[in-house]
C-alpha positions as semicolon CSV with decimal commas, in nm:
position;residue;x (nm);y (nm);z (nm)
1;M;-6,747;-9,548;-1,924
2;I;-6,749;-9,171;-1,955
3;S;-6,429;-9,002;-2,053
4;P;-6,263;-8,774;-1,792
5;I;-6,295;-8,477;-2,023
6;I;-6,674;-8,493;-2,013
7;Q;-6,680;-8,544;-1,635
8;S;-6,477;-8,234;-1,556
9;N;-6,661;-7,917;-1,464
10;P;-6,682;-7,644;-1,725
11;P;-6,448;-7,350;-1,670
12;N;-6,580;-7,062;-1,469
13;L;-6,724;-6,813;-1,708
14;P;-6,678;-6,449;-1,623
15;K;-6,964;-6,290;-1,441
16;T;-7,138;-5,994;-1,586
17;P;-6,883;-5,720;-1,647
18;R;-6,858;-5,445;-1,390
19;R;-7,034;-5,128;-1,484
20;R;-6,779;-4,861;-1,570
21;S;-6,878;-4,516;-1,455
22;F;-6,863;-4,230;-1,701
23;L;-6,697;-3,995;-1,452
24;V;-6,402;-4,224;-1,378
25;T;-6,355;-4,290;-1,748
26;A;-6,372;-3,916;-1,824
27;L;-6,122;-3,845;-1,545
28;A;-5,885;-4,109;-1,681
29;W;-5,907;-3,973;-2,037
30;T;-5,856;-3,617;-1,913
31;I;-5,542;-3,725;-1,730
32;I;-5,417;-3,915;-2,035
33;V;-5,474;-3,623;-2,273
34;L;-5,325;-3,356;-2,047
35;S;-5,018;-3,559;-1,959
36;G;-4,981;-3,659;-2,324
37;L;-4,973;-3,291;-2,417
38;M;-4,693;-3,239;-2,165
39;L;-4,477;-3,526;-2,295
40;P;-4,306;-3,325;-2,575
41;I;-4,212;-3,053;-2,325
42;S;-4,090;-3,321;-2,088
43;G;-3,877;-3,483;-2,358
44;L;-3,727;-3,155;-2,476
45;T;-3,645;-3,052;-2,122
46;L;-3,481;-3,389;-2,058
47;M;-3,267;-3,344;-2,368
48;M;-3,171;-2,995;-2,249
49;F;-3,066;-3,137;-1,912
50;M;-2,865;-3,412;-2,080
51;V;-2,658;-3,168;-2,290
52;K;-2,633;-2,918;-2,001
53;S;-2,801;-2,640;-2,193
54;Y;-2,784;-2,283;-2,067
55;G;-3,160;-2,288;-2,019
56;T;-3,123;-2,550;-1,746
57;A;-2,844;-2,377;-1,556
58;S;-3,090;-2,254;-1,295
59;G;-3,290;-2,578;-1,290
60;T;-3,387;-2,720;-0,954
61;L;-3,463;-3,074;-0,846
62;T;-3,832;-2,994;-0,794
63;G;-3,848;-2,833;-1,138
64;F;-3,685;-3,140;-1,294
65;L;-3,924;-3,374;-1,117
66;G;-4,228;-3,163;-1,206
67;I;-4,144;-3,110;-1,572
68;V;-3,946;-3,419;-1,674
69;V;-4,056;-3,701;-1,443
70;L;-4,418;-3,619;-1,357
71;P;-4,582;-3,624;-1,708
72;P;-4,481;-3,985;-1,792
73;V;-4,577;-4,101;-1,443
74;V;-4,915;-3,927;-1,465
75;L;-4,971;-4,073;-1,812
76;A;-4,910;-4,422;-1,675
77;A;-5,148;-4,350;-1,385
78;G;-5,416;-4,228;-1,627
79;I;-5,386;-4,542;-1,839
80;G;-5,393;-4,753;-1,524
81;L;-5,706;-4,571;-1,404
82;L;-5,869;-4,630;-1,740
83;C;-5,796;-5,002;-1,691
84;R;-5,925;-4,969;-1,331
85;R;-5,600;-5,074;-1,163
86;T;-5,575;-5,033;-0,786
87;W;-5,228;-4,875;-0,790
88;A;-5,348;-4,615;-1,041
89;W;-5,640;-4,523;-0,815
90;Y;-5,392;-4,448;-0,536
91;A;-5,161;-4,257;-0,772
92;V;-5,441;-4,036;-0,906
93;L;-5,570;-3,988;-0,552
94;L;-5,225;-3,867;-0,448
95;L;-5,199;-3,642;-0,754
96;L;-5,540;-3,481;-0,698
97;S;-5,474;-3,439;-0,326
98;G;-5,149;-3,261;-0,406
99;L;-5,323;-3,032;-0,656
100;V;-5,598;-2,948;-0,405
101;A;-5,342;-2,877;-0,133
102;Y;-5,126;-2,662;-0,362
103;N;-5,417;-2,454;-0,487
104;A;-5,556;-2,411;-0,136
105;W;-5,212;-2,294;-0,021
106;A;-5,178;-2,058;-0,315
107;L;-5,524;-1,918;-0,250
108;L;-5,500;-1,876;0,126
109;L;-5,141;-1,860;0,243
110;A;-4,934;-1,735;-0,047
111;P;-4,768;-1,401;0,023
112;P;-4,902;-1,108;-0,175
113;E;-4,714;-0,993;-0,479
114;M;-4,523;-0,668;-0,448
115;T;-4,540;-0,384;-0,695
116;I;-4,228;-0,173;-0,713
117;T;-4,278;0,192;-0,795
118;T;-4,004;0,450;-0,828
119;T;-4,069;0,810;-0,736
120;A;-3,921;1,111;-0,914
121;N;-3,648;1,125;-0,647
122;G;-3,539;0,769;-0,731
123;V;-3,685;0,614;-0,413
124;Q;-3,834;0,271;-0,466
125;T;-4,149;0,179;-0,275
126;F;-4,292;-0,169;-0,243
127;T;-4,669;-0,199;-0,239
128;P;-4,846;-0,532;-0,184
129;T;-5,102;-0,603;-0,454
130;E;-5,365;-0,867;-0,494
131;S;-5,216;-1,155;-0,687
132;R;-5,374;-1,207;-1,027
133;S;-5,279;-1,575;-1,013
134;K;-5,531;-1,635;-0,735
135;F;-5,822;-1,594;-0,972
136;Y;-5,760;-1,928;-1,140
137;N;-5,704;-2,107;-0,810
138;V;-6,074;-2,105;-0,712
139;P;-6,208;-2,286;-1,022
140;F;-5,907;-2,516;-1,035
141;L;-5,951;-2,598;-0,665
142;S;-6,321;-2,670;-0,711
143;V;-6,270;-2,890;-1,021
144;C;-5,992;-3,089;-0,851
145;S;-6,207;-3,127;-0,538
146;V;-6,499;-3,261;-0,740
147;M;-6,268;-3,506;-0,921
148;L;-6,122;-3,613;-0,586
149;L;-6,469;-3,671;-0,439
150;T;-6,565;-3,866;-0,752
151;L;-6,259;-4,084;-0,711
152;L;-6,338;-4,141;-0,343
153;S;-6,699;-4,242;-0,413
154;R;-6,808;-4,595;-0,335
155;A;-6,871;-4,674;-0,703
156;A;-6,524;-4,560;-0,813
157;R;-6,358;-4,754;-0,533
158;A;-6,555;-5,065;-0,625
159;E;-6,457;-5,030;-0,991
160;C;-6,090;-5,028;-0,894
161;G;-6,133;-5,315;-0,650
162;I;-6,080;-5,111;-0,333
163;S;-6,284;-5,181;-0,024
164;R;-6,378;-4,914;0,228
165;T;-6,113;-5,026;0,477
166;Q;-5,839;-5,016;0,213
167;A;-5,924;-4,662;0,103
168;L;-5,877;-4,515;0,448
């Protein structure tokens, strides 16, 4: 008589590991490094809010969320994307979409900056000038768009376990 241990089927061995794309890994590490660099600023700002420092007297809710809350959340999303988690794919997709939308808005629809000049009579005139901040929007918009398209590619979706119907 054969023992039941020998008769049982062997455990399912893992199939060949999924190929991890370099671009998704590079995107995840970029997110981790950049958000990691922002963590000390985030922590110091949180401490300033906790002690009601004078520097935070004019703080807004969006400023608090952007400076204090966003870096740890983005760090977690970057680590999750490095581990190819589905929730992290959605979080980074949302982050990159927001960055693309913000830079497109800043490039196209932002009001021009005004230069104030005072004449010899003391009359102030306001002259619209081309915003210098728009010059960085074009490369930033293009880099974020390329990263977004990389994340939306079939290979990146497959790595994170997202089918075509789930992504849309």
